Every structure is written in structure tokens, then in C-alpha cells.
């Protein structure tokens, strides 16, 4: 992570071997102004800009493109709604192929960045995008187009991960391949200044969930946990202030929290709270970070109750319990129950609903979520085996 003014540099060895092939990260206030230089160094001439209307207007991107990317041909893909949809990916792939773009530049939140990643990769694959997203065909993974990601929220960490979500008819699918890792991630906290308190809260809760889930994930390493714990500490210390009285320092800390949590889940992937979130988002439109945060506190208690009979981490139940105790103390709690209460209290203070009924979901909806909440990969990553009965209990506890 480089500061303002330093040249964009590949993140050094202190960021760990697992990340050596990840994007070159340029972090700091004002770094977005170095985009022209960065694109020039990549010999970009023909750019597909994936950027929704709100970010285009609110973050000064329109001016940036108009005044500073003048030498480039820029075609913009906008007009997409929240959460990446297959139809938008297909539209982007067609545009990228037709306009012969050499570089995909995605500026926005998780939706814009995930669309950008999928478009850059799928435009270089043969044939239709749908069969690759549905995994009826494997990716060849030969991306030739450049891929540059610029987050305007502090949440998803998508700028540094090698996977992208695509919703197909409300069902979550994902592409997961090293070719989805961007060439460059430009993380400029100033782009997050225009976020509303509510958007700050839901995206910040995504970063916090990702940090916590990565920490307890069965695939954690000492290095991923180091990043995850920094992310959790930063998010807990700054999220409330980022919503109620944001300062440049607080915004910067949240951008760093999101980046670190993204780097942590790039190694581990996410777990049960994310798995359950996808139907809450895909079927009920609950924003991703909020959807994760609804069950996250309860999974704290559930995972701490792991035993030899239901542990999924090959390092054993004792290992998981020790990590859960570390996590509880990170959250400032002495017990998992206290950690759960603290996280729910935080949601309340952020003005986010903590009950499914407040979001219009009834018992039938909860059953639908159970039926759709079992992404085998994500639940398989959870340290404690989760059954439909367990999940029913957890959803009932937040009904
Ligand atoms: Fe997430």
C-alpha cells in the first residue's frame, strides 16, 4: 500500500506470498488523479468505463474523464441497478467486443467492480457469457484486456479479490479464477466522501463481516488472519464515525479496512453469514452488507459452540475455539454471547434493522432463505458444520 505521492508500486513482500499475483495497489487520498498516468503506462487507448450514474456524478468521475482522460477513447457502461446481473454482464461483454476495448476500468461499489471483472474476463472467452457463469463450461482464464478497479465505497474489497458475483434470476453465481484479479487497484478514500450515512453503514458492515468471516474461516492462514484482524479493528473503530461525523482520516481508515478485508477473503473466501446473505439480497433486495450483518452476530455464538463432532476445520475444534476467543476480544467482548450483543448493538446505532420482520420477511420467507442459503462452498468454509435446522434456529433468533 503506497501513500499519496508515491509511484504506484506492486505491494511488497510484506503483503505475503499468497498475494504476490494480486493487483498492484495504489492507496491514498488523491491517487485517482494518477489514473491517466497509470492507463498510459498500460498502453490503454480504448477504454470501457463501467460506472453507474450515481458514482459518475457524485465522485467527480465525469470531470476526471472529461478533463484528464481526454487522449483516450472512453465508452461507458452505465444504467445498471444494484447487484451485478447476468444481463448487465452480457451487455458489457458485447460492448467490449464490439468497441475492441483494450482496458476495462470499473469505478464504483461492488456492483460496478464485479461487473467490470466479469466483463473483462468473459469478453476474452469464446462464446456466450451465460454458460460460463453457470459453469457448464470452464474458464480458459486467458484475459488479454487490462483491468483497473477503483472503489467508491469502503466495503466489498472487490478491487483486490479474484472472484466476482453474478446474479442470475435472483440466484447468486460467481466466477472464481486468478484471471479475475485486477491488474491495478486504485483506492482513493476521497471517492468515498460522498457516500450517504446509510450506504456507509451497509458497505462498512460488508467489510466488517468479511474481516470476521475470514478470521474464523477454515482456510485462514496466519497472514490472512493478520489482515483480517486489522480490518476488524479499523472497521470497529471507525464505522460509526464514518456514518455520523466523517472526517478524511475516518474515511481513510474505512477504505483501508475494506482493502485489508478484501485481501483476507481473497485467501480464505467467506463463510456462512455470506452464504445466507445471497438469497436475502437476490430475492428480497436487502443490500449485501446489511444482509451479511443480519446473521453475522448469531454465527459468532454458533461457531464458538463448535465440537469435535461438527468441526469442519482440519486443525480441530480446539483451534477454532482459540480463534473465536481471539475474535471476541477483537470485538471487545469477553464471551461469544457478548460479542453477538455488541455487534447487534452496533447495527442498531448505525440505524440498520436487526430483525427480518422489520425488513418484511415472514416465516415462509425464512424457509425460502434456508432452501437457497446453502451454497456448498461457502457453508463448507464455515468452521462448524451448519444444518438446515441450525440455520432455521439462527433465522428464528433474528425474526
Ligand atoms: Fe461481501
Short mmCIF file of C-alpha atoms in Angstrom, two decimals, residues 88-360:
data_model
loop_
_atom_site.label_atom_id
_atom_site.label_comp_id
_atom_site.label_asym_id
_atom_site.label_seq_id
_atom_site.Cartn_x
_atom_site.Cartn_y
_atom_site.Cartn_z
CA UNK A 88 -25.56 -6.35 -17.50
CA UNK A 89 -22.53 -8.62 -17.85
CA UNK A 90 -23.79 -9.70 -21.29
CA UNK A 91 -24.38 -6.09 -22.31
CA UNK A 92 -20.84 -5.20 -21.22
CA UNK A 93 -19.25 -8.19 -22.96
CA UNK A 94 -20.97 -7.26 -26.21
CA UNK A 95 -19.87 -3.64 -25.90
CA UNK A 96 -16.28 -4.59 -25.03
CA UNK A 97 -16.05 -6.90 -28.03
CA UNK A 98 -17.77 -4.53 -30.44
CA UNK A 99 -15.71 -1.49 -29.44
CA UNK A 100 -12.50 -3.55 -29.26
CA UNK A 101 -11.68 -2.14 -25.85
CA UNK A 102 -8.20 -2.92 -24.58
CA UNK A 103 -8.89 -1.95 -20.98
CA UNK A 104 -11.84 -2.24 -18.62
CA UNK A 105 -11.89 0.49 -15.99
CA UNK A 106 -14.55 -0.05 -13.31
CA UNK A 107 -15.25 2.79 -10.89
CA UNK A 108 -17.89 2.30 -8.21
CA UNK A 109 -19.02 -0.07 -5.49
CA UNK A 110 -19.08 -3.85 -5.57
CA UNK A 111 -21.61 -3.94 -8.39
CA UNK A 112 -19.54 -1.86 -10.83
CA UNK A 113 -16.28 -3.59 -9.92
CA UNK A 114 -17.72 -7.12 -10.11
CA UNK A 115 -19.33 -6.26 -13.47
CA UNK A 116 -16.00 -4.90 -14.70
CA UNK A 117 -14.17 -8.06 -13.66
CA UNK A 118 -16.69 -10.40 -15.27
CA UNK A 119 -16.83 -8.33 -18.46
CA UNK A 120 -13.03 -8.11 -18.84
CA UNK A 121 -12.67 -11.86 -18.42
CA UNK A 122 -15.71 -13.06 -20.37
CA UNK A 123 -15.09 -10.73 -23.33
CA UNK A 124 -11.89 -12.69 -23.96
CA UNK A 125 -13.57 -16.09 -23.70
CA UNK A 126 -15.23 -17.79 -26.65
CA UNK A 127 -18.99 -17.83 -26.93
CA UNK A 128 -21.72 -16.77 -24.57
CA UNK A 129 -21.26 -15.44 -21.04
CA UNK A 130 -24.22 -17.35 -19.55
CA UNK A 131 -22.76 -20.84 -19.88
CA UNK A 132 -19.51 -19.70 -18.23
CA UNK A 133 -21.35 -18.04 -15.37
CA UNK A 134 -23.48 -21.18 -14.92
CA UNK A 135 -20.25 -23.19 -15.04
CA UNK A 136 -21.46 -25.52 -17.73
CA UNK A 137 -18.14 -24.54 -19.38
CA UNK A 138 -14.87 -23.81 -17.55
CA UNK A 139 -13.00 -20.51 -17.97
CA UNK A 140 -9.84 -20.74 -20.05
CA UNK A 141 -8.57 -17.83 -17.96
CA UNK A 142 -6.80 -16.05 -20.80
CA UNK A 143 -7.67 -12.41 -20.15
CA UNK A 144 -5.91 -10.08 -22.57
CA UNK A 145 -7.80 -6.89 -21.73
CA UNK A 146 -6.41 -4.69 -18.97
CA UNK A 147 -8.48 -4.44 -15.79
CA UNK A 148 -8.30 -1.46 -13.44
CA UNK A 149 -10.61 -1.17 -10.42
CA UNK A 150 -11.40 1.95 -8.43
CA UNK A 151 -13.73 1.58 -5.42
CA UNK A 152 -16.04 4.44 -4.44
CA UNK A 153 -17.34 2.66 -1.34
CA UNK A 154 -15.43 1.21 1.63
CA UNK A 155 -16.84 -2.26 1.81
CA UNK A 156 -16.54 -5.05 -0.70
CA UNK A 157 -12.78 -5.15 -1.22
CA UNK A 158 -13.63 -6.43 -4.69
CA UNK A 159 -10.71 -4.36 -6.01
CA UNK A 160 -8.30 -6.97 -4.61
CA UNK A 161 -10.18 -10.26 -4.97
CA UNK A 162 -10.13 -12.82 -7.77
CA UNK A 163 -13.83 -13.55 -7.78
CA UNK A 164 -16.99 -11.79 -8.88
CA UNK A 165 -20.65 -12.29 -8.06
CA UNK A 166 -23.24 -12.51 -10.83
CA UNK A 167 -26.95 -12.86 -10.04
CA UNK A 168 -28.91 -15.00 -12.49
CA UNK A 169 -32.68 -14.73 -11.94
CA UNK A 170 -32.07 -13.71 -8.32
CA UNK A 171 -29.76 -16.68 -7.70
CA UNK A 172 -26.15 -15.97 -6.79
CA UNK A 173 -23.45 -17.36 -9.04
CA UNK A 174 -19.79 -16.47 -9.04
CA UNK A 175 -16.72 -16.54 -11.20
CA UNK A 176 -13.62 -17.53 -9.24
CA UNK A 177 -10.33 -17.62 -11.13
CA UNK A 178 -6.97 -15.82 -10.83
CA UNK A 179 -7.70 -14.05 -14.15
CA UNK A 180 -10.41 -12.04 -12.36
CA UNK A 181 -7.77 -10.34 -10.20
CA UNK A 182 -7.32 -6.80 -11.50
CA UNK A 183 -4.05 -5.50 -12.86
CA UNK A 184 -4.37 -2.35 -10.78
CA UNK A 185 -6.50 -1.29 -7.84
CA UNK A 186 -6.60 2.43 -7.15
CA UNK A 187 -8.05 3.02 -3.67
CA UNK A 188 -8.65 6.72 -3.13
CA UNK A 189 -10.59 7.35 0.10
CA UNK A 190 -11.69 10.76 -1.23
CA UNK A 191 -14.03 8.93 -3.63
CA UNK A 192 -15.99 7.63 -0.61
CA UNK A 193 -16.64 11.10 0.84
CA UNK A 194 -19.95 11.50 -0.97
CA UNK A 195 -21.49 8.27 0.41
CA UNK A 196 -24.66 8.74 2.45
CA UNK A 197 -24.64 7.56 6.09
CA UNK A 198 -26.76 4.53 5.15
CA UNK A 199 -24.53 3.48 2.23
CA UNK A 200 -21.51 3.99 4.50
CA UNK A 201 -23.15 1.73 7.10
CA UNK A 202 -24.13 -1.14 4.81
CA UNK A 203 -20.87 -1.19 2.86
CA UNK A 204 -18.86 -0.85 6.08
CA UNK A 205 -20.74 -3.83 7.53
CA UNK A 206 -19.67 -5.84 4.48
CA UNK A 207 -16.02 -5.07 5.27
CA UNK A 208 -16.55 -5.96 8.94
CA UNK A 209 -18.36 -9.22 8.05
CA UNK A 210 -15.64 -10.15 5.60
CA UNK A 211 -12.94 -9.49 8.19
CA UNK A 212 -14.70 -11.56 10.85
CA UNK A 213 -15.66 -14.41 8.50
CA UNK A 214 -12.18 -14.58 7.03
CA UNK A 215 -10.74 -14.80 10.55
CA UNK A 216 -12.84 -17.82 11.51
CA UNK A 217 -12.76 -19.43 8.05
CA UNK A 218 -11.35 -22.96 7.79
CA UNK A 219 -8.93 -21.70 5.13
CA UNK A 220 -7.38 -18.96 7.27
CA UNK A 221 -3.62 -18.61 7.44
CA UNK A 222 -1.53 -16.62 9.91
CA UNK A 223 -1.15 -13.96 7.19
CA UNK A 224 -4.85 -13.80 6.25
CA UNK A 225 -5.79 -13.55 9.94
CA UNK A 226 -3.31 -10.71 10.42
CA UNK A 227 -5.01 -8.72 7.67
CA UNK A 228 -8.48 -9.72 8.82
CA UNK A 229 -7.82 -8.65 12.39
CA UNK A 230 -6.50 -5.27 11.24
CA UNK A 231 -9.62 -4.86 9.11
CA UNK A 232 -11.92 -5.75 12.01
CA UNK A 233 -10.11 -3.37 14.37
CA UNK A 234 -10.20 -0.50 11.86
CA UNK A 235 -13.86 -1.05 10.97
CA UNK A 236 -14.98 -1.25 14.60
CA UNK A 237 -13.02 1.88 15.49
CA UNK A 238 -14.23 3.99 12.56
CA UNK A 239 -17.54 2.82 11.13
CA UNK A 240 -19.82 4.76 13.46
CA UNK A 241 -17.85 7.96 12.96
CA UNK A 242 -17.80 7.37 9.20
CA UNK A 243 -21.61 7.39 9.29
CA UNK A 244 -22.28 10.20 11.74
CA UNK A 245 -19.28 12.57 11.59
CA UNK A 246 -16.96 11.52 8.79
CA UNK A 247 -13.53 13.09 8.54
CA UNK A 248 -10.86 12.38 5.92
CA UNK A 249 -8.98 10.29 8.49
CA UNK A 250 -12.02 8.17 9.33
CA UNK A 251 -12.83 7.63 5.64
CA UNK A 252 -9.23 6.63 5.00
CA UNK A 253 -9.32 4.08 7.84
CA UNK A 254 -12.54 2.57 6.45
CA UNK A 255 -11.05 2.34 2.94
CA UNK A 256 -8.05 0.57 4.43
CA UNK A 257 -10.32 -1.77 6.44
CA UNK A 258 -12.17 -2.72 3.24
CA UNK A 259 -8.93 -3.27 1.35
CA UNK A 260 -7.45 -5.48 4.09
CA UNK A 261 -10.65 -7.49 4.47
CA UNK A 262 -10.70 -7.96 0.68
CA UNK A 263 -7.12 -9.24 0.75
CA UNK A 264 -8.04 -11.60 3.60
CA UNK A 265 -11.05 -13.13 1.81
CA UNK A 266 -9.05 -13.38 -1.39
CA UNK A 267 -7.09 -16.05 0.52
CA UNK A 268 -9.92 -17.64 2.52
CA UNK A 269 -13.23 -16.83 0.78
CA UNK A 270 -16.25 -16.09 3.02
CA UNK A 271 -18.41 -18.34 5.20
CA UNK A 272 -21.95 -18.92 6.45
CA UNK A 273 -23.09 -15.32 7.02
CA UNK A 274 -22.24 -14.52 3.38
CA UNK A 275 -23.86 -17.74 2.13
CA UNK A 276 -27.12 -16.82 3.84
CA UNK A 277 -26.88 -13.22 2.66
CA UNK A 278 -27.18 -14.06 -1.04
CA UNK A 279 -30.87 -15.10 -1.03
CA UNK A 280 -31.62 -12.15 1.28
CA UNK A 281 -30.14 -9.89 -1.40
CA UNK A 282 -31.16 -11.79 -4.53
CA UNK A 283 -34.78 -12.45 -3.53
CA UNK A 284 -35.54 -9.60 -1.12
CA UNK A 285 -33.27 -6.78 -2.25
CA UNK A 286 -31.58 -6.31 1.12
CA UNK A 287 -28.23 -4.58 0.42
CA UNK A 288 -25.35 -7.04 0.54
CA UNK A 289 -23.53 -5.70 3.60
CA UNK A 290 -26.76 -5.40 5.58
CA UNK A 291 -27.79 -8.92 4.55
CA UNK A 292 -24.46 -10.30 5.85
CA UNK A 293 -24.72 -8.33 9.07
CA UNK A 294 -28.16 -9.73 9.93
CA UNK A 295 -26.88 -13.20 10.84
CA UNK A 296 -23.20 -12.46 11.48
CA UNK A 297 -23.66 -11.79 15.25
CA UNK A 298 -25.52 -15.09 15.68
CA UNK A 299 -22.85 -17.06 13.81
CA UNK A 300 -20.41 -15.72 16.38
CA UNK A 301 -22.20 -17.74 19.07
CA UNK A 302 -22.85 -20.70 16.76
CA UNK A 303 -19.23 -21.08 15.66
CA UNK A 304 -17.91 -20.70 19.21
CA UNK A 305 -20.03 -23.72 20.12
CA UNK A 306 -18.04 -25.99 17.77
CA UNK A 307 -17.24 -29.53 18.94
CA UNK A 308 -15.17 -32.45 17.67
CA UNK A 309 -18.38 -33.88 16.18
CA UNK A 310 -19.16 -30.94 13.91
CA UNK A 311 -15.85 -29.14 13.33
CA UNK A 312 -15.05 -28.58 9.65
CA UNK A 313 -11.61 -27.05 10.16
CA UNK A 314 -8.98 -29.79 9.83
CA UNK A 315 -6.99 -28.05 12.59
CA UNK A 316 -9.68 -29.18 15.05
CA UNK A 317 -12.26 -27.77 17.46
CA UNK A 318 -9.65 -26.52 19.92
CA UNK A 319 -8.04 -24.45 17.18
CA UNK A 320 -11.39 -22.95 16.18
CA UNK A 321 -12.33 -22.15 19.77
CA UNK A 322 -8.98 -20.40 20.29
CA UNK A 323 -9.56 -18.28 17.15
CA UNK A 324 -13.12 -17.49 18.30
CA UNK A 325 -11.76 -16.32 21.66
CA UNK A 326 -9.29 -14.05 19.83
CA UNK A 327 -12.11 -12.69 17.69
CA UNK A 328 -14.30 -11.99 20.72
CA UNK A 329 -11.50 -9.99 22.29
CA UNK A 330 -11.00 -8.13 18.97
CA UNK A 331 -14.66 -7.13 19.22
CA UNK A 332 -14.04 -6.06 22.81
CA UNK A 333 -16.11 -8.83 24.36
CA UNK A 334 -15.31 -11.49 26.97
CA UNK A 335 -17.70 -14.14 25.58
CA UNK A 336 -19.23 -15.02 22.18
CA UNK A 337 -22.64 -14.00 23.56
CA UNK A 338 -21.25 -10.60 24.50
CA UNK A 339 -19.65 -10.29 21.05
CA UNK A 340 -23.01 -11.07 19.45
CA UNK A 341 -24.71 -8.42 21.59
CA UNK A 342 -22.02 -5.85 20.76
CA UNK A 343 -22.35 -6.40 17.02
CA UNK A 344 -26.15 -6.18 17.15
CA UNK A 345 -25.90 -3.01 19.22
CA UNK A 346 -23.56 -1.56 16.59
CA UNK A 347 -26.09 -2.32 13.86
CA UNK A 348 -28.76 -0.56 15.89
CA UNK A 349 -26.58 2.52 16.38
CA UNK A 350 -25.90 2.59 12.63
CA UNK A 351 -29.67 2.71 12.09
CA UNK A 352 -29.76 -0.70 10.41
CA UNK A 353 -32.62 -3.10 11.07
CA UNK A 354 -31.56 -6.19 13.04
CA UNK A 355 -34.77 -8.20 12.57
CA UNK A 356 -36.06 -9.90 9.42
CA UNK A 357 -39.63 -8.85 10.22
CA UNK A 358 -38.55 -5.19 10.11
CA UNK A 359 -37.46 -5.91 6.54
CA UNK A 360 -40.78 -7.52 5.64
#
